[in-house]
mmCIF file of C-alpha atoms in Angstrom:
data_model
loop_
_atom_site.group_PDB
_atom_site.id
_atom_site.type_symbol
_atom_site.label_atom_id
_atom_site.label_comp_id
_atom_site.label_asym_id
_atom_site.label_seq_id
_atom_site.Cartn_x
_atom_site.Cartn_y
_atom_site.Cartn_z
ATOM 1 C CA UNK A 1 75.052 90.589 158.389
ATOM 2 C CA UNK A 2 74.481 86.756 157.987
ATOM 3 C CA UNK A 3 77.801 85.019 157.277
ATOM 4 C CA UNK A 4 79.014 81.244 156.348
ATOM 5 C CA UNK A 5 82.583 80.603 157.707
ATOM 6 C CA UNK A 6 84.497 77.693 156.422
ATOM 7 C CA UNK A 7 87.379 76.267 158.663
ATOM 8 C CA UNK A 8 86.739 77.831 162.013
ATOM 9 C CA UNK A 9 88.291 76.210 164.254
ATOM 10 C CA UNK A 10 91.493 77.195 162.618
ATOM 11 C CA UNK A 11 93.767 79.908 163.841
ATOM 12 C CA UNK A 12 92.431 82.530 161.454
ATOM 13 C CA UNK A 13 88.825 81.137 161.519
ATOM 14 C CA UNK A 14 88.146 81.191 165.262
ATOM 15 C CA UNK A 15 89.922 85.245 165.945
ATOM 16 C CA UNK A 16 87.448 85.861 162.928
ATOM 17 C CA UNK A 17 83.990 84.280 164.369
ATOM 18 C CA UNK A 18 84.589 85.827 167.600
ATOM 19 C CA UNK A 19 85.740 89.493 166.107
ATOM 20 C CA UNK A 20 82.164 89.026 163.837
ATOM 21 C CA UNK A 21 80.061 88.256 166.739
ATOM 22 C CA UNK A 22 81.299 90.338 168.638
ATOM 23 C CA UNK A 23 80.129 93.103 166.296
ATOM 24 C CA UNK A 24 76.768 91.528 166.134
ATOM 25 C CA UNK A 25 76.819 90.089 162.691
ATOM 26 C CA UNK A 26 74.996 86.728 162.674
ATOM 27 C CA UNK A 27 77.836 83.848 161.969
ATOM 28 C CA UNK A 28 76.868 79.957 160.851
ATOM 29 C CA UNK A 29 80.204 77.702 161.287
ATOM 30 C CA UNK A 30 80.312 75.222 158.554
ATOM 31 C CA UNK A 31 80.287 71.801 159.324
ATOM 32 C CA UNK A 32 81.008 69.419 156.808
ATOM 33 C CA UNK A 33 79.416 65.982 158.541
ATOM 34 C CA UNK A 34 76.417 68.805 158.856
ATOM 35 C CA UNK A 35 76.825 70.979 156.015
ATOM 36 C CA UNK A 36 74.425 74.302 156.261
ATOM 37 C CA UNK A 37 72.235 75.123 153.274
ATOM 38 C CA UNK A 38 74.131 77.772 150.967
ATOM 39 C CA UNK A 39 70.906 79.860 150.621
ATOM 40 C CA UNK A 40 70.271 83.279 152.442
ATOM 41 C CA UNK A 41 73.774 84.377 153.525
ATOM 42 C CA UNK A 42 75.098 87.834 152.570
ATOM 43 C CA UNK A 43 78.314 86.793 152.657
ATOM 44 C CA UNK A 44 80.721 83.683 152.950
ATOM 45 C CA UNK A 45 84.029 83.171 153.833
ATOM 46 C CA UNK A 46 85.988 80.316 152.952
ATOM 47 C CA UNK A 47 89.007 79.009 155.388
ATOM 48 C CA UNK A 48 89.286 75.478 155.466
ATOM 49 C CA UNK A 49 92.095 73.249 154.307
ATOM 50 C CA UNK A 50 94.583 70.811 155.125
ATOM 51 C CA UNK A 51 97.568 72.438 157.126
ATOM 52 C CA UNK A 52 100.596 72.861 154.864
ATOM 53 C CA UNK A 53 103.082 72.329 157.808
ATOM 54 C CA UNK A 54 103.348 68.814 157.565
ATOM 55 C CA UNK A 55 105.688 67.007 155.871
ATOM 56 C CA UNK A 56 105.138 66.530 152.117
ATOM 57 C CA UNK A 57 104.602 63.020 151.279
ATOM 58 C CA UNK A 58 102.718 62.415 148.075
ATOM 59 C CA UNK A 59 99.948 60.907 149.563
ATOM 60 C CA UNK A 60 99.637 64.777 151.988
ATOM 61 C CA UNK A 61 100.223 66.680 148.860
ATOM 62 C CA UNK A 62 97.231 65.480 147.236
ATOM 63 C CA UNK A 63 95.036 65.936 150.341
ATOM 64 C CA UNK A 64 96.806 69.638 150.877
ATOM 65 C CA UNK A 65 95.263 70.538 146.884
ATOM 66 C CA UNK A 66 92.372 68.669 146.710
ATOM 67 C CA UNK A 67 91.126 69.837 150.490
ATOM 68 C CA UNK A 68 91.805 73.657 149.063
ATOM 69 C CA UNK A 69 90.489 73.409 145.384
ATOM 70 C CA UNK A 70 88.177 70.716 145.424
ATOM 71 C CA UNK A 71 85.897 71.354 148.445
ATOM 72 C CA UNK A 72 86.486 75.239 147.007
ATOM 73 C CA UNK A 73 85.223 74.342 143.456
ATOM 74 C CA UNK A 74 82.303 72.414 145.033
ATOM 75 C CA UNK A 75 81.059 75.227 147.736
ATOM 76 C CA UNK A 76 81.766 78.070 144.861
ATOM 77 C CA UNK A 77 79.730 75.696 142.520
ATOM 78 C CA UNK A 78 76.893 75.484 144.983
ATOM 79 C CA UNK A 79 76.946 79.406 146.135
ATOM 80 C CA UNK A 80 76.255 80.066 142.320
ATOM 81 C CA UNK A 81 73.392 77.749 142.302
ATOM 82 C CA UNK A 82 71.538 79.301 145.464
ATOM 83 C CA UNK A 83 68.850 80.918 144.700
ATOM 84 C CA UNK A 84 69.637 83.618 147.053
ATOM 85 C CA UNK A 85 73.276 83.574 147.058
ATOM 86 C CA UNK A 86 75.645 85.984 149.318
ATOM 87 C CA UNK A 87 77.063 89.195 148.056
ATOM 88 C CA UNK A 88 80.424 88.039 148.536
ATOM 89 C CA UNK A 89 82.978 85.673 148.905
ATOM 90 C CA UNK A 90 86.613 85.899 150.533
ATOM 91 C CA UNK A 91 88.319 82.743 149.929
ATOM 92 C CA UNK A 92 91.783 82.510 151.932
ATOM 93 C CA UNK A 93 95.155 81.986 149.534
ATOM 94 C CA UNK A 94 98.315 82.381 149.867
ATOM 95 C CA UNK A 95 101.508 84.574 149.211
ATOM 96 C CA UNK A 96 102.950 80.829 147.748
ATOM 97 C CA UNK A 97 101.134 82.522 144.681
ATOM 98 C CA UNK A 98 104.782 84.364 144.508
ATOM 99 C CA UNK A 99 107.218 81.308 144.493
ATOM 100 C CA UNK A 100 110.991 81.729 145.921
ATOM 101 C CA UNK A 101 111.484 85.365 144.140
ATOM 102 C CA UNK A 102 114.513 86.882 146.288
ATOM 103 C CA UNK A 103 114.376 90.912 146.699
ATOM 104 C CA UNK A 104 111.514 91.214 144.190
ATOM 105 C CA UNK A 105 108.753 93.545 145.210
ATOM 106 C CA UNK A 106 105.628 91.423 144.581
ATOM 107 C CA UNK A 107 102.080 92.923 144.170
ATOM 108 C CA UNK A 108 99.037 91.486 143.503
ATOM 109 C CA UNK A 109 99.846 92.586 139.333
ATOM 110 C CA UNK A 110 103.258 90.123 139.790
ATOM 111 C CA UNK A 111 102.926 86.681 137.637
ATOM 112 C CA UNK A 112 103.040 83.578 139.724
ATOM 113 C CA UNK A 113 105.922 81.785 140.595
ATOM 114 C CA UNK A 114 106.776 77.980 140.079
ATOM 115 C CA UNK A 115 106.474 74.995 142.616
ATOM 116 C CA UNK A 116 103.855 72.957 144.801
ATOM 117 C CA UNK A 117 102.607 75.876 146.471
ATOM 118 C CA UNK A 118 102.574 78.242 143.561
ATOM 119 C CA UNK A 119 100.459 74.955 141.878
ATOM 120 C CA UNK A 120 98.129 74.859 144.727
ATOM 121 C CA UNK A 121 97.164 78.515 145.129
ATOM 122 C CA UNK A 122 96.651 79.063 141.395
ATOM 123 C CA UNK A 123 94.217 76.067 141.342
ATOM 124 C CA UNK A 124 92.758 77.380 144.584
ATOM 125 C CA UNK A 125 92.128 80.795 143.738
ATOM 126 C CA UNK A 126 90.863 79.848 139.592
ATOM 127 C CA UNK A 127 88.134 76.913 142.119
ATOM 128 C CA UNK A 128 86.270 80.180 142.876
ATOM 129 C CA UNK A 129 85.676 80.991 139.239
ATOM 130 C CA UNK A 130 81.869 79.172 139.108
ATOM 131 C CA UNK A 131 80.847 82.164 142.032
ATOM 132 C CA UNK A 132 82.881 85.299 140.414
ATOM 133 C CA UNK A 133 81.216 83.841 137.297
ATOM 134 C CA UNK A 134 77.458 84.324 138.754
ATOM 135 C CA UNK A 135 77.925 87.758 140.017
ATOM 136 C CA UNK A 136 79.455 87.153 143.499
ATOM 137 C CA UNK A 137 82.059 89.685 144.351
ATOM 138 C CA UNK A 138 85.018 86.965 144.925
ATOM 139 C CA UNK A 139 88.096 88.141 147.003
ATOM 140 C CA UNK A 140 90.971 86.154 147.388
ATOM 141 C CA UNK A 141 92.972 86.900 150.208
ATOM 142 C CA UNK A 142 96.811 85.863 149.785
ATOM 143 C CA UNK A 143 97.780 85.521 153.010
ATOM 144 C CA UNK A 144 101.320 85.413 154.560
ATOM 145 C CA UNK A 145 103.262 84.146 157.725
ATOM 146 C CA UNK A 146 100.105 84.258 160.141
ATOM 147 C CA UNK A 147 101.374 85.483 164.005
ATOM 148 C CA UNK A 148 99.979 84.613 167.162
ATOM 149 C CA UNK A 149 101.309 83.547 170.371
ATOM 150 C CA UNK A 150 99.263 80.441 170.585
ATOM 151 C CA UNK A 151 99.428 78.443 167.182
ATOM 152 C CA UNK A 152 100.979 78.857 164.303
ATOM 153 C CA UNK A 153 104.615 79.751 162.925
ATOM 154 C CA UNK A 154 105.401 82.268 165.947
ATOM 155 C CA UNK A 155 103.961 79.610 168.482
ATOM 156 C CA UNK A 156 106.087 76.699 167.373
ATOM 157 C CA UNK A 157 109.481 79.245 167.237
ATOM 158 C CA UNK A 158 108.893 80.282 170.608
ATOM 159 C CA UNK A 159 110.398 78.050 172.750
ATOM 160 C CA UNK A 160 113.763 77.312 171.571
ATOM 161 C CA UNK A 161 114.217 81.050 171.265
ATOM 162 C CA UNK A 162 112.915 81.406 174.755
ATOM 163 C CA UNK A 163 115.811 79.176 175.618
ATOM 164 C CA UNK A 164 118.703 81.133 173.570
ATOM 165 C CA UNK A 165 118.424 78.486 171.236
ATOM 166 C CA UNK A 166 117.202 80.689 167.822
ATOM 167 C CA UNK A 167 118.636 81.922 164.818
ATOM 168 C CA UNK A 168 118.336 82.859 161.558
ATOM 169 C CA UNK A 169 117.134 79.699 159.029
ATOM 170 C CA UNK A 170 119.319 78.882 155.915
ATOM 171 C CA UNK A 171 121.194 82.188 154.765
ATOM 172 C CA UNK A 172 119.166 84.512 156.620
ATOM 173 C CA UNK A 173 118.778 86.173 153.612
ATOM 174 C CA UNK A 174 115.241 84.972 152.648
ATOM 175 C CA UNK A 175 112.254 87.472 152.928
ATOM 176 C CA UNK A 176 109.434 86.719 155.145
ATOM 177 C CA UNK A 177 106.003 88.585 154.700
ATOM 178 C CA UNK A 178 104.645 88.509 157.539
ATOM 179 C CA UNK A 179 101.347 89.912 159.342
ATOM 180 C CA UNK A 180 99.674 89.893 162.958
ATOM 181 C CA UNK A 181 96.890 87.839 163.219
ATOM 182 C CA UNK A 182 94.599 90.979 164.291
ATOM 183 C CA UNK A 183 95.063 92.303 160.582
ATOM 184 C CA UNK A 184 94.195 89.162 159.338
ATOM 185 C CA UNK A 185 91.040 89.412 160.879
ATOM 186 C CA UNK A 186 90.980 93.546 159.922
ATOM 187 C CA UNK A 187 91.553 92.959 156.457
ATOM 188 C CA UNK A 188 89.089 90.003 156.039
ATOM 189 C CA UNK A 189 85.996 92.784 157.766
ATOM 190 C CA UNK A 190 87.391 95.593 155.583
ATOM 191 C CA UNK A 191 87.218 93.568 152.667
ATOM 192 C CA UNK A 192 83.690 92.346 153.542
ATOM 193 C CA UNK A 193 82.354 96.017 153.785
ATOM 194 C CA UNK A 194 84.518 97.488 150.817
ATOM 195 C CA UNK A 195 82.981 96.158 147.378
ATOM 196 C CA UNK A 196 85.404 97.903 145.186
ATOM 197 C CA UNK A 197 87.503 95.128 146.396
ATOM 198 C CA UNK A 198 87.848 91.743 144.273
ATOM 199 C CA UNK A 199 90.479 89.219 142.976
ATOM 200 C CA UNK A 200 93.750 88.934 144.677
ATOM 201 C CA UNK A 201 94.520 90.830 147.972
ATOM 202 C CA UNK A 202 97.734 90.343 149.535
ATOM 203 C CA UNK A 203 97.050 90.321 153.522
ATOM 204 C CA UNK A 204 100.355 91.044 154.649
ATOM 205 C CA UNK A 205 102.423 93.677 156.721
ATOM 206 C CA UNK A 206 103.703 96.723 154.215
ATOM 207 C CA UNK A 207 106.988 95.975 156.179
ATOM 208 C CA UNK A 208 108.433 92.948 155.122
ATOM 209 C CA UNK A 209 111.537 91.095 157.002
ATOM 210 C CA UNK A 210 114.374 89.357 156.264
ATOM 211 C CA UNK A 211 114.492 86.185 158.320
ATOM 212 C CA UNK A 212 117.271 87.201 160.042
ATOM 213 C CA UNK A 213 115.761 90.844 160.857
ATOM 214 C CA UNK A 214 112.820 88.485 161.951
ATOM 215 C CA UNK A 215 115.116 86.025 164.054
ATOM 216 C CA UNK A 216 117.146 89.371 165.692
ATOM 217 C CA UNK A 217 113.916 91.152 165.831
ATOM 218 C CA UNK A 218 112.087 88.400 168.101
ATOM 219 C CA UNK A 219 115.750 87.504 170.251
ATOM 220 C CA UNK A 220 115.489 91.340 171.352
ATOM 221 C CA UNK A 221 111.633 91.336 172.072
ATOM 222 C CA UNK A 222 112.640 88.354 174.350
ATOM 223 C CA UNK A 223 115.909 89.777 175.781
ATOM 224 C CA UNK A 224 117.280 86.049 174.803
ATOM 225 C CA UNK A 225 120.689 86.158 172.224
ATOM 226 C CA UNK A 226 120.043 84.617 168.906
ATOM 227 C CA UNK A 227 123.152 82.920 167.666
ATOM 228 C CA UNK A 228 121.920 79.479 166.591
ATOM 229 C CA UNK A 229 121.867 78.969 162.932
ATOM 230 C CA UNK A 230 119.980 76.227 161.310
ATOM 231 C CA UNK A 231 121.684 76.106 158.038
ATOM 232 C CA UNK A 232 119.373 74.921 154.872
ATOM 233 C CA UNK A 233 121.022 72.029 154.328
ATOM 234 C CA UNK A 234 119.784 70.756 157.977
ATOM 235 C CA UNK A 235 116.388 72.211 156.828
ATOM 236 C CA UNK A 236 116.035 70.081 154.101
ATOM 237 C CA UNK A 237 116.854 66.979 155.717
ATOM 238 C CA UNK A 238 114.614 67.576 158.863
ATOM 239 C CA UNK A 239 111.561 69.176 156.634
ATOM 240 C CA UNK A 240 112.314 67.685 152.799
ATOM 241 C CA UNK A 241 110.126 69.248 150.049
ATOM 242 C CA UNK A 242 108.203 71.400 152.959
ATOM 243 C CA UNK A 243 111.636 73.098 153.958
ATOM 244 C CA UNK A 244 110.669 75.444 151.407
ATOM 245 C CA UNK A 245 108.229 77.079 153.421
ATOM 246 C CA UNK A 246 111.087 78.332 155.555
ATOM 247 C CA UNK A 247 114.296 78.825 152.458
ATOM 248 C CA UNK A 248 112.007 80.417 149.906
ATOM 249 C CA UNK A 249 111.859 83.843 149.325
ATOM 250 C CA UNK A 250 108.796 86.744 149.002
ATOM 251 C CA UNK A 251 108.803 90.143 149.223
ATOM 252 C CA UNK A 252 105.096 90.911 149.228
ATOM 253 C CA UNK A 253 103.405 94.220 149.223
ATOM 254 C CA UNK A 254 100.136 94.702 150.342
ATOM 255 C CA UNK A 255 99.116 97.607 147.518
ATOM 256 C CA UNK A 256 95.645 96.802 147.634
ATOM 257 C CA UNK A 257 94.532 97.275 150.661
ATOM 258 C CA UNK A 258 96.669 100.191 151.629
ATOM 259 C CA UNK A 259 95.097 102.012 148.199
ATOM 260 C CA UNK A 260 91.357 100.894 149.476
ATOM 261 C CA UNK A 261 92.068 102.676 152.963
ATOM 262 C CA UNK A 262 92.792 99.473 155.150
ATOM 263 C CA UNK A 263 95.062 101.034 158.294
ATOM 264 C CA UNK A 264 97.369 98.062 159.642
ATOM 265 C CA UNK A 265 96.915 97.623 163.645
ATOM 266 C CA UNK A 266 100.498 96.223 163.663
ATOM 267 C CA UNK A 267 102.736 97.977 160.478
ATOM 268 C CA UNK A 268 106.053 96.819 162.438
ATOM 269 C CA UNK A 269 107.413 93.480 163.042
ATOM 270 C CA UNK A 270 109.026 94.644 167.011
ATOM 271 C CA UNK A 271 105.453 95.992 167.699
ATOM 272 C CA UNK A 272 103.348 93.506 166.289
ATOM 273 C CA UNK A 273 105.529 90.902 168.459
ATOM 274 C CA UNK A 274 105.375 92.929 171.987
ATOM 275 C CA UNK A 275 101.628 93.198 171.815
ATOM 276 C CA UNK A 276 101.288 89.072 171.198
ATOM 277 C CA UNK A 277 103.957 88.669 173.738
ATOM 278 C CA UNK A 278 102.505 91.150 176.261
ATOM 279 C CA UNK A 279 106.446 92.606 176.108
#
């Protein structure tokens, strides 16, 4: 298959390209100083945008929606011009769909919260109307806490809990969907070759965490004690508006793509984190 990948060189985008090519499929990284012609692919998929883990000025607020809605507006705008355009689009999103919504069991049916993120995502996800609106199978793939051992959330917790230093964040209390990065990468192919599948997929583990099951979960895959709290109050002054990446709560269930057949490498948090850890 010929495919047009957006934001490779992310965490997500570069397991992806390699996991394609490795299966033979035929992948063109977009380049943006060099952008590719949008005709002849079978299928796109659409990463790229500003990290969210930085702090939340106004000025990096504005680049984190326009680098997500804009430049997805314009590529879904051009995809339904092509005169050959691809069957399919997956466009990455995210579970800040959701909001802060405490023990609530959120499916891809559950209205979207409030907040930056929740603003973001819905303007994200309604930028790939132009495509879904020519006849191009549009997926969008909310996407949770993202782990790997290299970058991301896990990556940056890693060494202070390697020291002893860890601990739950705020109350504890707070759900955090989370999913390995090698069903990232298994939902975005089973997606691609399943064309039932369209709108929102949440691509997350069925198992869900607290963040202190998380925090006691990762102190025992470590064999390091985890008795360091970082109460929210610190979180907000260190982090400000972004804090609530960490405080805010979402309980997300990945219905579709259990229901379409999708098998989860990693269901469970312990062994999701002693195969990135090599524990």
């Amino acid at each position: 298959m010929k495919i047009l990948v957006t934001g490779s060189s992310g965490l997500i985008g570069m397991a992806l390209v390699e996991s394609l090519s490795r299966q033979g499929h035929a992948v063109t990284r977009y380049n943006r100083a060099q952008p590719p012609e949008l005709d002849g692919f079978e299928a796109v998929v659409h990463l790229a945008g500003k990290n969210i883990a930085s702090r939340w000025t106004k000025a990096n607020k504005q680049q984190i929606y326009s680098s997500r809605v804009e430049l997805t507006r314009q590529l879904s705008t051009g995809l339904a011009r092509a005169s050959h355009p691809p069957r399919v689009l997956i466009c990455a999103s995210a579970i800040g769909f959701y909001g802060d919504r405490g023990n609530e069991m959120l499916t891809e049916e559950s209205p979207s919260g409030t907040g930056f993120l929740t603003d973001v995502v819905t303007g994200w996800e309604s930028a790939t109307a132009p495509a879904s609106q020519a006849g191009i199978r549009v997926a969008n793939l909310r996407v949770g806490v993202v782990l790997d051992a290299q970058q991301g959330a896990l990556a940056k917790m890693l060494p202070a809990f390697k020291l002893g230093a860890g601990g739950i964040v705020g109350s504890g209390r707070q759900y955090w969907s989370w999913v390995d990065v090698a069903d990232v990468v298994g939902a975005m192919e089973h997606v691609l070759a399943t064309d039932s599948i369209r709108g929102p997929v949440n691509v997350v583990a069925p198992n869900a965490v607290t963040n202190r099951e998380f925090a006691k979960t990762l102190g025992r895959v470590l064999h390091r004690p985890t008795i360091l709290p970082l109460p929210a109050a610190v979180v907000k002054i260190l982090f400000g508006e972004m804090s609530h990446l960490l405080l805010a709560s979402a309980r997300v269930l990945p219905v579709k793509l259990e229901a379409s057949g999708y098998r989860f490498r990693c269901p469970m948090l312990d062994e999701s984190l002693r195969h990135l850890l090599c524990r």
